[in-house]
Short mmCIF file of C-alpha atoms and ligand atoms in Angstrom, two decimals:
data_model
loop_
_atom_site.label_atom_id
_atom_site.label_comp_id
_atom_site.label_asym_id
_atom_site.label_seq_id
_atom_site.Cartn_x
_atom_site.Cartn_y
_atom_site.Cartn_z
CA MET T 1 19.10 -121.90 120.48
CA ASP T 2 21.15 -120.42 123.19
CA ILE T 3 24.83 -119.62 121.62
CA LEU T 4 27.57 -119.49 123.73
CA VAL T 5 31.21 -118.58 123.60
CA GLU T 6 33.81 -119.20 126.09
CA HIS T 7 37.07 -119.17 126.60
CA GLY T 8 39.38 -121.83 127.29
CA LYS T 9 41.26 -125.31 126.58
CA ILE T 10 39.57 -128.45 125.95
CA GLU T 11 41.73 -130.94 127.39
CA GLU T 12 41.04 -128.71 131.06
CA LYS T 13 37.21 -128.09 130.43
CA LYS T 14 34.61 -130.64 131.25
CA TYR T 15 31.63 -131.14 128.63
CA GLU T 16 29.76 -134.14 127.10
CA ILE T 17 31.22 -133.94 124.08
CA VAL T 18 33.20 -131.85 122.13
CA VAL T 19 33.73 -131.79 117.91
CA LEU T 20 37.35 -131.46 116.78
CA GLY T 21 38.10 -131.21 112.86
CA VAL T 22 40.89 -133.46 111.14
CA PHE T 23 42.37 -132.20 107.73
CA GLU T 24 42.52 -135.61 105.15
CA ASN T 25 45.82 -136.83 105.73
CA GLU T 26 47.11 -135.01 108.71
CA THR T 27 48.72 -137.69 110.28
CA SER T 28 50.93 -135.63 113.15
CA ASP T 29 52.29 -132.07 114.10
CA PHE T 30 48.37 -131.20 113.81
CA THR T 31 46.96 -128.17 113.07
CA SER T 32 44.07 -127.67 115.39
CA LYS T 33 46.14 -126.69 119.18
CA SER T 34 43.38 -128.69 120.77
CA LEU T 35 43.77 -131.78 118.48
CA GLN T 36 47.36 -131.84 119.34
CA ALA T 37 46.46 -131.74 123.45
CA VAL T 38 43.40 -134.12 122.80
CA ASP T 39 46.24 -136.33 121.32
CA SER T 40 48.58 -136.39 123.74
CA SER T 41 46.41 -136.81 126.30
CA LEU T 42 44.18 -139.91 125.27
CA ASN T 43 48.17 -141.16 123.94
CA GLY T 44 48.06 -141.00 120.77
CA ALA T 45 45.08 -142.42 119.82
CA VAL T 46 43.54 -139.46 117.35
CA ARG T 47 47.54 -140.47 115.44
CA ASP T 48 46.64 -144.19 116.10
CA LEU T 49 43.27 -143.76 114.08
CA LEU T 50 44.40 -141.91 112.01
CA GLU T 51 47.64 -144.16 110.86
CA SER T 52 45.09 -147.37 110.80
CA LYS T 53 43.34 -145.98 108.31
CA GLU T 54 39.78 -146.55 109.74
CA PHE T 55 39.42 -142.44 109.78
CA SER T 56 40.95 -140.48 107.18
CA GLY T 57 40.02 -136.86 107.82
CA LYS T 58 38.51 -136.97 104.56
CA LEU T 59 35.47 -134.02 104.71
CA ASN T 60 32.40 -134.75 106.02
CA THR T 61 33.34 -137.91 108.09
CA ILE T 62 32.79 -138.69 111.61
CA ASP T 63 34.26 -140.89 114.28
CA MET T 64 33.41 -140.71 117.71
CA LEU T 65 36.93 -141.09 120.53
CA ARG T 66 36.03 -142.06 124.59
CA THR T 67 38.26 -140.69 126.58
CA LYS T 68 38.10 -142.57 129.02
CA GLY T 69 39.00 -140.65 132.13
CA LEU T 70 42.14 -139.81 130.63
CA LEU T 71 40.26 -136.39 130.16
CA PRO T 72 37.48 -134.29 131.48
CA THR T 73 35.28 -134.60 129.15
CA LYS T 74 33.58 -137.56 128.19
CA ARG T 75 33.78 -138.34 124.11
CA ILE T 76 35.54 -136.10 121.26
CA LEU T 77 33.75 -135.98 117.84
CA LEU T 78 36.03 -136.03 114.99
CA VAL T 79 35.19 -134.88 111.72
CA GLY T 80 36.60 -135.43 108.65
CA LEU T 81 37.62 -131.63 107.32
CA GLY T 82 38.88 -133.24 103.38
CA ASN T 83 42.18 -132.01 101.76
CA LYS T 84 43.71 -128.32 103.86
CA ASP T 85 44.64 -126.31 100.51
CA SER T 86 40.80 -126.28 100.09
CA PHE T 87 38.81 -125.71 103.55
CA SER T 88 36.11 -122.83 102.82
CA LEU T 89 33.21 -121.80 104.18
CA GLU T 90 31.26 -123.85 102.51
CA ARG T 91 33.43 -126.52 104.08
CA LEU T 92 32.90 -125.08 107.63
CA ARG T 93 29.24 -124.79 106.96
CA GLN T 94 28.61 -128.53 105.91
CA VAL T 95 30.61 -129.71 108.85
CA SER T 96 29.17 -128.33 111.21
CA GLY T 97 25.48 -128.84 109.77
CA LYS T 98 27.05 -133.11 110.35
CA THR T 99 28.24 -133.16 113.50
CA ALA T 100 25.28 -130.98 114.71
CA VAL T 101 23.49 -133.68 113.88
CA ARG T 102 25.41 -136.21 114.72
CA THR T 103 25.05 -134.81 118.45
CA ARG T 104 21.71 -134.75 118.53
CA GLU T 105 21.53 -138.09 117.22
CA LEU T 106 23.71 -139.23 120.40
CA ASN T 107 20.79 -137.51 123.14
CA ILE T 108 23.15 -135.05 124.14
CA GLN T 109 21.96 -131.48 124.17
CA GLN T 110 24.71 -129.35 124.27
CA ILE T 111 26.77 -128.96 121.17
CA VAL T 112 31.03 -127.65 122.38
CA THR T 113 33.16 -126.95 119.25
CA SER T 114 35.96 -125.96 118.51
CA LEU T 115 36.35 -126.09 114.41
CA HIS T 116 36.84 -122.14 114.38
CA GLU T 117 40.09 -123.44 115.87
CA ILE T 118 40.97 -124.17 112.03
CA ARG T 119 41.23 -120.85 110.74
CA GLN T 120 43.26 -121.32 107.69
CA SER T 121 43.04 -117.73 106.06
CA ILE T 122 39.32 -117.31 107.15
CA SER T 123 38.92 -114.38 110.18
CA PRO T 124 37.71 -115.35 113.38
CA ALA T 125 34.27 -113.58 113.01
CA ASN T 126 33.38 -115.63 109.55
CA ALA T 127 34.44 -118.94 111.52
CA ALA T 128 32.01 -118.31 114.05
CA GLN T 129 29.61 -117.14 112.25
CA ALA T 130 29.97 -120.66 109.31
CA ILE T 131 29.61 -122.70 112.45
CA ILE T 132 26.20 -121.40 113.92
CA GLU T 133 25.09 -120.71 110.07
CA GLY T 134 25.73 -125.02 109.80
CA SER T 135 24.36 -125.94 112.84
CA ILE T 136 21.26 -124.60 112.93
CA LEU T 137 20.88 -124.73 109.38
CA GLY T 138 21.69 -128.46 109.74
CA LEU T 139 19.46 -128.89 112.80
CA TYR T 140 16.50 -127.81 111.04
CA GLN T 141 13.50 -129.66 111.18
CA PHE T 142 9.65 -129.30 109.86
CA LYS T 143 7.74 -131.74 112.08
CA GLU T 144 4.88 -128.76 112.99
CA LEU T 145 2.71 -131.02 111.99
CA LYS T 146 3.78 -134.67 112.75
CA THR T 147 1.37 -134.93 115.89
CA ASP T 148 4.16 -137.18 118.10
CA HIS T 149 7.05 -134.83 117.30
CA GLN T 150 8.24 -134.29 121.21
CA ILE T 151 8.81 -137.57 121.53
CA GLU T 152 10.11 -138.46 118.36
CA SER T 153 13.41 -137.28 118.87
CA SER T 154 15.73 -135.29 120.75
CA SER T 155 16.40 -131.63 120.66
CA ILE T 156 19.74 -129.31 120.59
CA LYS T 157 19.16 -126.93 123.54
CA SER T 158 22.78 -124.96 123.06
CA ILE T 159 25.79 -124.42 121.55
CA LEU T 160 28.92 -123.76 122.65
CA LEU T 161 32.12 -122.34 120.76
CA LEU T 162 35.96 -123.19 123.04
CA GLU T 163 37.63 -120.98 122.24
CA ARG T 164 41.77 -120.74 123.96
CA ASP T 165 42.92 -117.69 122.50
CA MET T 166 41.35 -114.57 124.35
CA GLY T 167 42.21 -112.38 122.06
CA VAL T 168 39.22 -113.42 119.11
CA LEU T 169 36.36 -114.20 121.95
CA ASP T 170 34.58 -110.56 121.26
CA GLU T 171 34.86 -111.69 117.56
CA ILE T 172 33.94 -114.74 117.93
CA GLN T 173 30.81 -113.25 119.71
CA LYS T 174 29.92 -111.59 116.52
CA GLY T 175 30.22 -113.66 114.37
CA ALA T 176 28.51 -115.73 116.36
CA ASN T 177 25.49 -113.48 116.47
CA ILE T 178 25.05 -112.36 113.19
CA GLY T 179 25.28 -116.33 112.16
CA ASN T 180 22.24 -117.32 114.73
CA ILE T 181 20.12 -114.27 113.44
CA ILE T 182 20.69 -115.61 109.29
CA ALA T 183 20.14 -119.22 110.46
CA GLU T 184 17.36 -118.50 112.46
CA SER T 185 16.06 -116.22 109.87
CA THR T 186 16.34 -118.80 106.70
CA ASN T 187 14.70 -121.30 109.33
CA PHE T 188 12.03 -119.34 109.28
CA ALA T 189 11.69 -118.95 105.24
CA ARG T 190 12.22 -122.27 105.47
CA ASP T 191 9.00 -122.97 107.78
CA LEU T 192 6.14 -121.21 106.00
CA ALA T 193 7.77 -122.83 102.21
CA ASN T 194 7.01 -126.19 103.79
CA MET T 195 3.62 -125.12 105.66
CA PRO T 196 0.83 -126.58 102.92
CA ALA T 197 -1.42 -124.71 100.94
CA ASN T 198 -4.47 -125.42 102.41
CA ILE T 199 -3.26 -123.23 105.87
CA ALA T 200 -0.72 -121.27 104.09
CA THR T 201 -3.16 -118.83 102.19
CA PRO T 202 -1.83 -115.80 101.07
CA SER T 203 -4.26 -114.74 104.44
CA TYR T 204 -2.08 -116.97 106.27
CA LEU T 205 1.29 -115.05 104.69
CA SER T 206 -0.07 -111.50 105.01
CA ALA T 207 -0.35 -112.60 108.86
CA LYS T 208 2.97 -114.40 109.94
CA ALA T 209 4.48 -110.54 107.45
CA GLU T 210 1.81 -108.71 109.82
CA GLU T 211 3.06 -110.87 113.64
CA LEU T 212 6.88 -110.57 112.19
CA ALA T 213 6.85 -107.01 111.29
CA THR T 214 5.90 -105.85 115.35
CA THR T 215 8.01 -108.65 117.02
CA PHE T 216 10.75 -106.71 114.85
CA SER T 217 9.54 -103.73 114.46
CA PHE T 218 8.97 -102.41 110.68
CA GLU T 219 6.19 -101.80 108.81
CA TYR T 220 3.94 -103.73 107.34
CA ASP T 221 0.33 -102.75 105.42
CA VAL T 222 -0.72 -105.09 102.56
CA LEU T 223 -3.34 -104.08 99.76
CA ASP T 224 -6.76 -106.43 99.53
CA GLU T 225 -8.48 -107.11 96.56
CA SER T 226 -10.13 -103.70 96.40
CA ASN T 227 -6.90 -101.86 97.58
CA ALA T 228 -5.55 -103.61 94.61
CA ARG T 229 -8.75 -103.42 91.85
CA GLU T 230 -8.53 -99.67 93.02
CA ILE T 231 -5.32 -98.54 91.73
CA GLY T 232 -5.28 -101.21 88.39
CA MET T 233 -3.57 -103.87 89.22
CA ASN T 234 -4.85 -106.74 86.32
CA ALA T 235 -2.34 -108.55 86.46
CA PHE T 236 -1.81 -109.52 90.18
CA LEU T 237 -5.51 -109.75 90.17
CA SER T 238 -6.22 -111.87 86.67
CA VAL T 239 -4.08 -115.14 88.43
CA ALA T 240 -6.66 -114.73 91.97
CA LEU T 241 -8.87 -114.74 89.60
CA GLY T 242 -9.92 -118.93 89.98
CA SER T 243 -9.73 -119.08 93.53
CA ASP T 244 -11.91 -118.37 97.10
CA GLN T 245 -8.60 -117.25 98.57
CA PRO T 246 -8.14 -113.65 98.62
CA ALA T 247 -5.12 -112.07 97.58
CA LYS T 248 -2.96 -109.81 99.70
CA PHE T 249 -0.45 -107.54 97.98
CA ILE T 250 1.94 -107.55 101.35
CA ILE T 251 4.57 -104.48 101.76
CA LEU T 252 6.78 -103.89 104.41
CA GLU T 253 9.49 -101.98 104.78
CA TYR T 254 12.48 -101.33 107.04
CA LYS T 255 14.19 -98.22 107.76
CA PRO T 256 16.73 -97.70 110.78
CA SER T 257 15.48 -94.32 112.58
CA ASP T 258 18.70 -92.69 113.09
CA ASN T 259 19.77 -92.56 109.15
CA GLU T 260 18.11 -90.01 106.78
CA LYS T 261 20.67 -90.27 103.48
CA LEU T 262 20.52 -94.31 103.07
CA ASP T 263 20.14 -96.82 99.55
CA THR T 264 16.38 -97.31 98.85
CA ILE T 265 15.94 -101.70 98.05
CA VAL T 266 13.21 -102.99 96.98
CA VAL T 267 12.77 -106.82 97.19
CA VAL T 268 10.28 -108.88 94.90
CA GLY T 269 9.19 -111.62 96.17
CA LYS T 270 6.49 -113.93 94.44
CA ALA T 271 4.43 -116.14 96.52
CA ILE T 272 1.71 -118.39 95.13
CA THR T 273 0.45 -120.40 97.72
CA PHE T 274 -0.17 -122.79 94.88
CA ASP T 275 0.19 -123.38 91.03
CA SER T 276 -1.72 -125.64 89.99
CA GLY T 277 -1.44 -124.42 86.79
CA GLY T 278 -5.07 -122.72 86.40
CA LEU T 279 -7.01 -123.74 83.16
CA SER T 280 -3.42 -124.57 81.38
CA LEU T 281 -3.07 -127.10 84.43
CA LYS T 282 -0.31 -128.76 85.25
CA GLN T 283 0.34 -132.51 84.96
CA LYS T 284 -0.37 -134.45 88.84
CA ALA T 285 3.01 -136.01 89.23
CA GLY T 286 4.89 -133.71 91.02
CA MET T 287 1.82 -131.08 91.79
CA GLU T 288 2.39 -131.30 95.26
CA ASN T 289 5.56 -129.38 95.29
CA MET T 290 3.87 -126.35 93.98
CA LYS T 291 2.92 -125.40 97.92
CA TYR T 292 6.52 -124.04 96.71
CA ASP T 293 5.43 -121.81 94.16
CA LYS T 294 5.18 -119.13 97.61
CA SER T 295 8.70 -119.60 98.11
CA GLY T 296 10.55 -116.11 96.82
CA GLY T 297 8.02 -114.50 99.14
CA CYS T 298 9.17 -116.32 102.57
CA THR T 299 12.38 -115.70 101.45
CA VAL T 300 11.36 -111.61 101.41
CA LEU T 301 10.27 -112.42 104.76
CA GLY T 302 12.94 -114.37 106.42
CA LEU T 303 15.31 -111.43 104.43
CA MET T 304 13.16 -108.46 106.43
CA ARG T 305 13.46 -110.56 109.64
CA ALA T 306 17.44 -110.87 109.04
CA VAL T 307 18.40 -106.73 107.80
CA SER T 308 15.43 -105.52 110.53
CA GLN T 309 17.38 -108.35 113.12
CA LEU T 310 21.31 -107.11 112.03
CA GLN T 311 20.06 -103.43 112.34
CA LEU T 312 21.50 -103.05 108.94
CA PRO T 313 21.90 -98.98 107.45
CA ILE T 314 19.70 -99.57 104.17
CA HIS T 315 15.88 -98.72 103.70
CA LEU T 316 14.54 -102.05 102.38
CA LEU T 317 11.15 -102.80 101.05
CA GLY T 318 9.16 -106.32 100.70
CA LEU T 319 6.97 -106.08 98.37
CA ILE T 320 5.10 -109.95 98.48
CA PRO T 321 2.09 -110.62 95.80
CA SER T 322 0.72 -113.21 96.75
CA THR T 323 -2.25 -115.46 95.42
CA GLU T 324 -3.48 -118.70 94.65
CA ASN T 325 -3.05 -120.40 90.46
CA LEU T 326 -6.35 -122.21 90.45
CA PRO T 327 -9.10 -122.92 87.77
CA GLY T 328 -12.05 -122.15 88.91
CA GLY T 329 -15.39 -120.92 87.50
CA LYS T 330 -13.52 -116.79 87.50
CA ALA T 331 -10.39 -118.23 86.35
CA ILE T 332 -8.35 -116.35 83.90
CA LYS T 333 -9.16 -118.51 80.24
CA PRO T 334 -6.11 -118.88 77.56
CA GLY T 335 -6.21 -115.44 75.08
CA ASP T 336 -7.97 -113.06 77.39
CA ILE T 337 -6.18 -109.40 77.35
CA ILE T 338 -5.52 -107.21 80.89
CA LYS T 339 -4.60 -104.03 81.00
CA SER T 340 -1.72 -104.69 84.56
CA LEU T 341 -0.60 -101.57 86.43
CA SER T 342 2.02 -100.45 84.43
CA GLY T 343 -0.63 -99.91 81.75
CA LYS T 344 0.86 -102.13 79.23
CA THR T 345 -1.48 -104.69 77.90
CA ILE T 346 -1.22 -108.22 78.28
CA GLU T 347 -2.75 -111.18 76.49
CA ILE T 348 -2.49 -114.32 78.93
CA VAL T 349 -2.05 -116.99 76.45
CA ASN T 350 -0.84 -119.82 79.52
CA THR T 351 -2.70 -119.31 82.70
CA ASP T 352 0.61 -121.35 84.25
CA ALA T 353 3.23 -118.64 83.29
CA GLU T 354 1.32 -116.76 86.28
CA GLY T 355 4.31 -115.56 87.93
CA ARG T 356 5.59 -112.93 85.90
CA LEU T 357 1.65 -111.61 86.06
CA VAL T 358 1.83 -111.12 89.80
CA LEU T 359 5.73 -109.72 89.60
CA ALA T 360 4.63 -107.35 86.65
CA ASP T 361 2.26 -105.59 88.91
CA ALA T 362 5.09 -105.51 91.93
CA LEU T 363 7.97 -104.23 89.87
CA THR T 364 5.20 -101.49 88.46
CA TYR T 365 4.89 -101.10 92.01
CA ALA T 366 8.43 -100.90 92.81
CA LYS T 367 8.96 -97.49 91.38
CA LYS T 368 7.21 -95.45 93.13
CA TYR T 369 10.06 -95.75 95.76
CA ALA T 370 12.36 -94.51 93.40
CA PRO T 371 14.54 -97.25 94.63
CA GLN T 372 18.88 -97.85 93.80
CA LEU T 373 18.05 -101.30 93.16
CA ILE T 374 15.12 -103.91 92.67
CA ILE T 375 15.39 -107.80 93.06
CA ASP T 376 13.86 -109.92 92.97
CA LEU T 377 13.07 -113.91 93.71
CA ALA T 378 10.63 -116.28 92.13
CA THR T 379 10.42 -119.98 91.86
CA LEU T 380 9.46 -118.99 87.86
CA THR T 381 10.35 -121.44 85.42
CA GLY T 382 11.03 -125.39 84.58
CA ALA T 383 13.05 -124.15 81.90
CA CYS T 384 15.48 -122.45 84.75
CA LYS T 385 16.02 -125.82 86.64
CA VAL T 386 16.49 -127.95 83.92
CA ALA T 387 19.56 -125.77 83.26
CA LEU T 388 20.93 -125.16 85.82
CA GLY T 389 19.87 -127.37 88.00
CA THR T 390 19.60 -127.56 91.63
CA HIS T 391 23.24 -126.05 92.61
CA ALA T 392 22.56 -122.75 91.17
CA SER T 393 19.96 -120.09 90.92
CA GLY T 394 19.60 -118.00 87.43
CA LEU T 395 20.38 -113.93 87.87
CA MET T 396 19.42 -112.12 84.64
CA ALA T 397 19.60 -108.19 85.32
CA ASN T 398 19.25 -104.88 83.15
CA LYS T 399 22.23 -102.67 81.83
CA GLU T 400 22.14 -100.48 84.88
CA ALA T 401 22.51 -103.15 87.36
CA GLU T 402 26.06 -103.62 86.26
CA LYS T 403 27.93 -103.63 89.80
CA PHE T 404 25.37 -105.28 91.81
CA LYS T 405 25.34 -108.42 90.05
CA VAL T 406 28.92 -108.46 90.23
CA LEU T 407 29.04 -108.32 94.16
CA LEU T 408 26.22 -110.68 94.26
CA LYS T 409 27.60 -113.22 92.25
CA THR T 410 30.07 -112.96 94.99
CA ALA T 411 27.99 -113.36 98.00
CA GLY T 412 26.50 -116.30 96.66
CA GLU T 413 30.18 -117.79 96.52
CA LYS T 414 30.74 -116.72 99.63
CA THR T 415 27.10 -118.33 100.92
CA GLY T 416 27.13 -121.27 98.63
CA GLU T 417 24.31 -119.51 97.89
CA ARG T 418 25.34 -120.12 94.08
CA CYS T 419 24.33 -117.43 91.25
CA TRP T 420 24.86 -118.49 87.75
CA GLU T 421 23.78 -115.97 84.94
CA LEU T 422 22.12 -116.36 81.52
CA PRO T 423 21.73 -113.16 78.93
CA LEU T 424 18.94 -111.12 78.43
CA TRP T 425 19.51 -109.95 75.11
CA LYS T 426 16.91 -107.42 73.15
CA GLU T 427 16.46 -110.80 70.93
CA TYR T 428 14.73 -112.74 73.74
CA SER T 429 11.85 -109.80 73.50
CA THR T 430 10.95 -110.87 70.12
CA HIS T 431 8.69 -114.33 71.81
CA LEU T 432 6.92 -112.18 73.22
CA ILE T 433 4.88 -110.06 70.70
CA SER T 434 1.50 -110.02 70.23
CA ASP T 435 -0.99 -110.10 67.53
CA PHE T 436 -3.43 -108.54 69.64
CA ALA T 437 -2.24 -107.08 72.76
CA ASP T 438 0.99 -105.23 74.26
CA PHE T 439 2.69 -108.51 74.95
CA LYS T 440 2.02 -112.30 75.26
CA ASN T 441 2.88 -113.72 78.60
CA VAL T 442 4.90 -116.76 77.06
CA GLY T 443 7.45 -117.58 74.50
CA GLY T 444 7.30 -120.60 73.52
CA ARG T 445 9.96 -123.47 75.01
CA ASP T 446 13.24 -122.85 74.03
CA GLY T 447 15.16 -119.82 76.72
CA ALA T 448 11.41 -119.98 78.62
CA ALA T 449 13.92 -118.89 81.40
CA ILE T 450 15.48 -115.83 79.84
CA ILE T 451 11.40 -115.19 77.74
CA ALA T 452 10.50 -115.02 81.50
CA ALA T 453 13.60 -112.32 82.97
CA ALA T 454 12.29 -110.67 79.47
CA PHE T 455 8.97 -110.17 80.27
CA LEU T 456 9.71 -108.80 83.64
CA SER T 457 12.15 -106.94 82.61
CA LYS T 458 8.92 -104.63 80.09
CA PHE T 459 8.04 -103.68 83.78
CA VAL T 460 10.90 -102.18 85.72
CA GLU T 461 10.75 -98.60 85.29
CA LYS T 462 13.71 -97.36 82.73
CA GLY T 463 16.81 -96.30 84.65
CA ILE T 464 16.48 -98.45 87.87
CA PRO T 465 19.01 -101.63 88.30
CA TRP T 466 17.23 -104.50 88.24
CA ILE T 467 17.94 -108.37 89.20
CA HIS T 468 15.61 -111.40 88.70
CA LEU T 469 16.44 -114.44 90.18
CA ASP T 470 15.02 -117.24 89.12
CA ILE T 471 15.09 -119.77 92.78
CA ALA T 472 12.92 -122.65 90.98
CA GLY T 473 15.56 -125.29 91.04
CA THR T 474 16.78 -123.40 94.26
CA ALA T 475 14.12 -123.47 95.99
CA ARG T 476 13.07 -126.78 97.08
CA SER T 477 15.43 -129.85 97.64
CA ASP T 478 14.74 -133.41 97.52
CA ARG T 479 17.08 -134.93 99.78
CA LYS T 480 18.88 -133.99 102.90
CA LYS T 481 22.64 -132.60 102.41
CA ALA T 482 25.16 -131.33 104.96
CA TYR T 483 23.01 -128.46 105.98
CA ILE T 484 20.33 -128.22 103.14
CA PRO T 485 17.06 -130.27 104.43
CA LYS T 486 15.02 -132.11 102.53
CA GLY T 487 11.86 -129.55 101.31
CA GLY T 488 11.95 -125.96 101.89
CA THR T 489 15.62 -123.98 101.39
CA GLY T 490 14.99 -120.85 102.55
CA VAL T 491 17.43 -120.18 99.19
CA GLY T 492 18.15 -116.06 99.11
CA VAL T 493 18.00 -115.46 102.64
CA ARG T 494 21.87 -115.64 103.29
CA LEU T 495 22.64 -114.61 99.65
CA ILE T 496 21.16 -111.29 100.41
CA VAL T 497 22.15 -110.23 103.63
CA GLN T 498 25.98 -111.41 102.42
CA PHE T 499 25.29 -109.25 99.54
CA PHE T 500 23.98 -106.37 101.20
CA ARG T 501 26.75 -106.38 104.26
CA ASP T 502 29.21 -106.45 100.90
CA LEU T 503 27.50 -103.29 99.60
CA ILE T 504 27.35 -101.59 102.56
CA ARG T 505 31.21 -101.94 103.14
CA ASN T 506 32.07 -101.05 99.48
N1 BES M 1 6.13 -122.72 89.23
C1 BES M 1 5.62 -121.88 88.00
C2 BES M 1 7.53 -122.60 88.26
C3 BES M 1 8.35 -124.16 88.28
C4 BES M 1 8.15 -125.29 88.06
C5 BES M 1 8.86 -123.70 90.09
C6 BES M 1 8.69 -126.36 88.45
C7 BES M 1 9.54 -124.94 90.52
C8 BES M 1 9.22 -125.87 89.42
C9 BES M 1 5.36 -121.46 87.00
O1 BES M 1 4.53 -121.07 87.62
C10 BES M 1 5.40 -121.92 85.95
O2 BES M 1 4.32 -122.87 85.82
N2 BES M 1 5.93 -121.60 84.52
C11 BES M 1 5.90 -122.03 83.46
C12 BES M 1 6.02 -121.55 82.31
C13 BES M 1 5.96 -121.76 80.95
C14 BES M 1 4.14 -122.17 81.47
C15 BES M 1 6.13 -121.04 79.86
C16 BES M 1 6.97 -123.37 83.44
O3 BES M 1 7.91 -123.30 83.44
O4 BES M 1 6.37 -124.52 82.90
ZN1 ZN M 2 2.82 -121.57 86.66
ZN1 ZN M 3 4.34 -120.10 89.63
#
């Protein structure tokens, strides 16, 4: 996708279509200069439309005006911005996604927009970023496995930001570039998450990771099963026993060359390429969605892509434990006890609580980097989805992560990838006491999302700040929203990039 920024006035330029925003009940004295100019060129057509109540400016509603020779541009796509006082980056992303899709439906190949003109309290750079993000994310489709996808619909080749004010052009360009990188990286994560388990195996993910590392110049390494066995990653390997697909522990490292004293951050992503539950088999209804159990890992890949392309000044490690969870002949059985990489023993009472097993070893492994912060992302518990639905990821953290936690929550508000904290009081750990091992891997249904986090906390080195994000409810959407597609959402890429950018600024 080409992202273009151009200086000019809509009333003097000739395009197929230009997108303009209208606030609710804004019948005259338009906030947007471009809208004002268009309205007078069209002899008050915009005002007429609003006064007739055919179009009210309600959020995300769309109408089109044909200019019939009164303007060089053929059509004006009007989009409702909702109430002026409630305008936000989130709304800007939404209307951008909506209008981008409508432009594609009209078979037009270039989106021209002046939505960034309406900034309210938003900076030009942030406005441009939001528009580009909303558009690219909204246009996302997973068509790779449809054989007729070439003929199915048109595609958008470029997005052009038309700006009247010369003075903010540079800022707009910067914001647009950032938005482009972040959105394409999110779509990269979505593509991987949507890929079915017969294709997206652990080997496939590690090959993709290697390819990505080469393209974006960061380091790639992988531990295969024998490497993992040598160092004692038995919690990770125990999950892989029931599958014929070789497990992979993917390690990615990004470090900007000219910088020595940088914060080291480890991001861990659960990548179960298919979670059948193992011998504690899941019910069949909806089991196809368990291809999304690799979403945490896919997000880490998208994040590495974004951070390396943005050249952020941090030392970032991505750890992706990847395996299938299947009930094969060698599969781990309820009651089996294994010794994890940390040396702690685990009684596996339920083989469907496999995410915490692979994460346990990954969290232990993370300490070798002596990081300032560990974040893990995992589609860890159905209970988290029950608690928060699809509108927020569950956030649980240790005491050391206090200041990071606040920043991450703020990043959630900014990006619309919201996080809601659940308490991690020590009492929750009492549910993990085993008669035979140091811990058991499940502790009943009540508070299961927190108990899962309590289990993970046992494998985080004392003193290292750690945040756990349960993305079971947010990694997959079962319907299309303004800029969130049906299927994999790539949740976490935008959130954590924003968090890093805010962290660097602090
Ligand atoms: N991958 C699942 C969690 C999940 C469920 C993600 C639904 C997305 C949608 C995880 O491995 C799992 O099966 N967890 C169990 C834990 C239980 C056995 C304590 C669960 O949530 O039922
Ligand atoms: Zn499971
Ligand atoms: Zn799982």
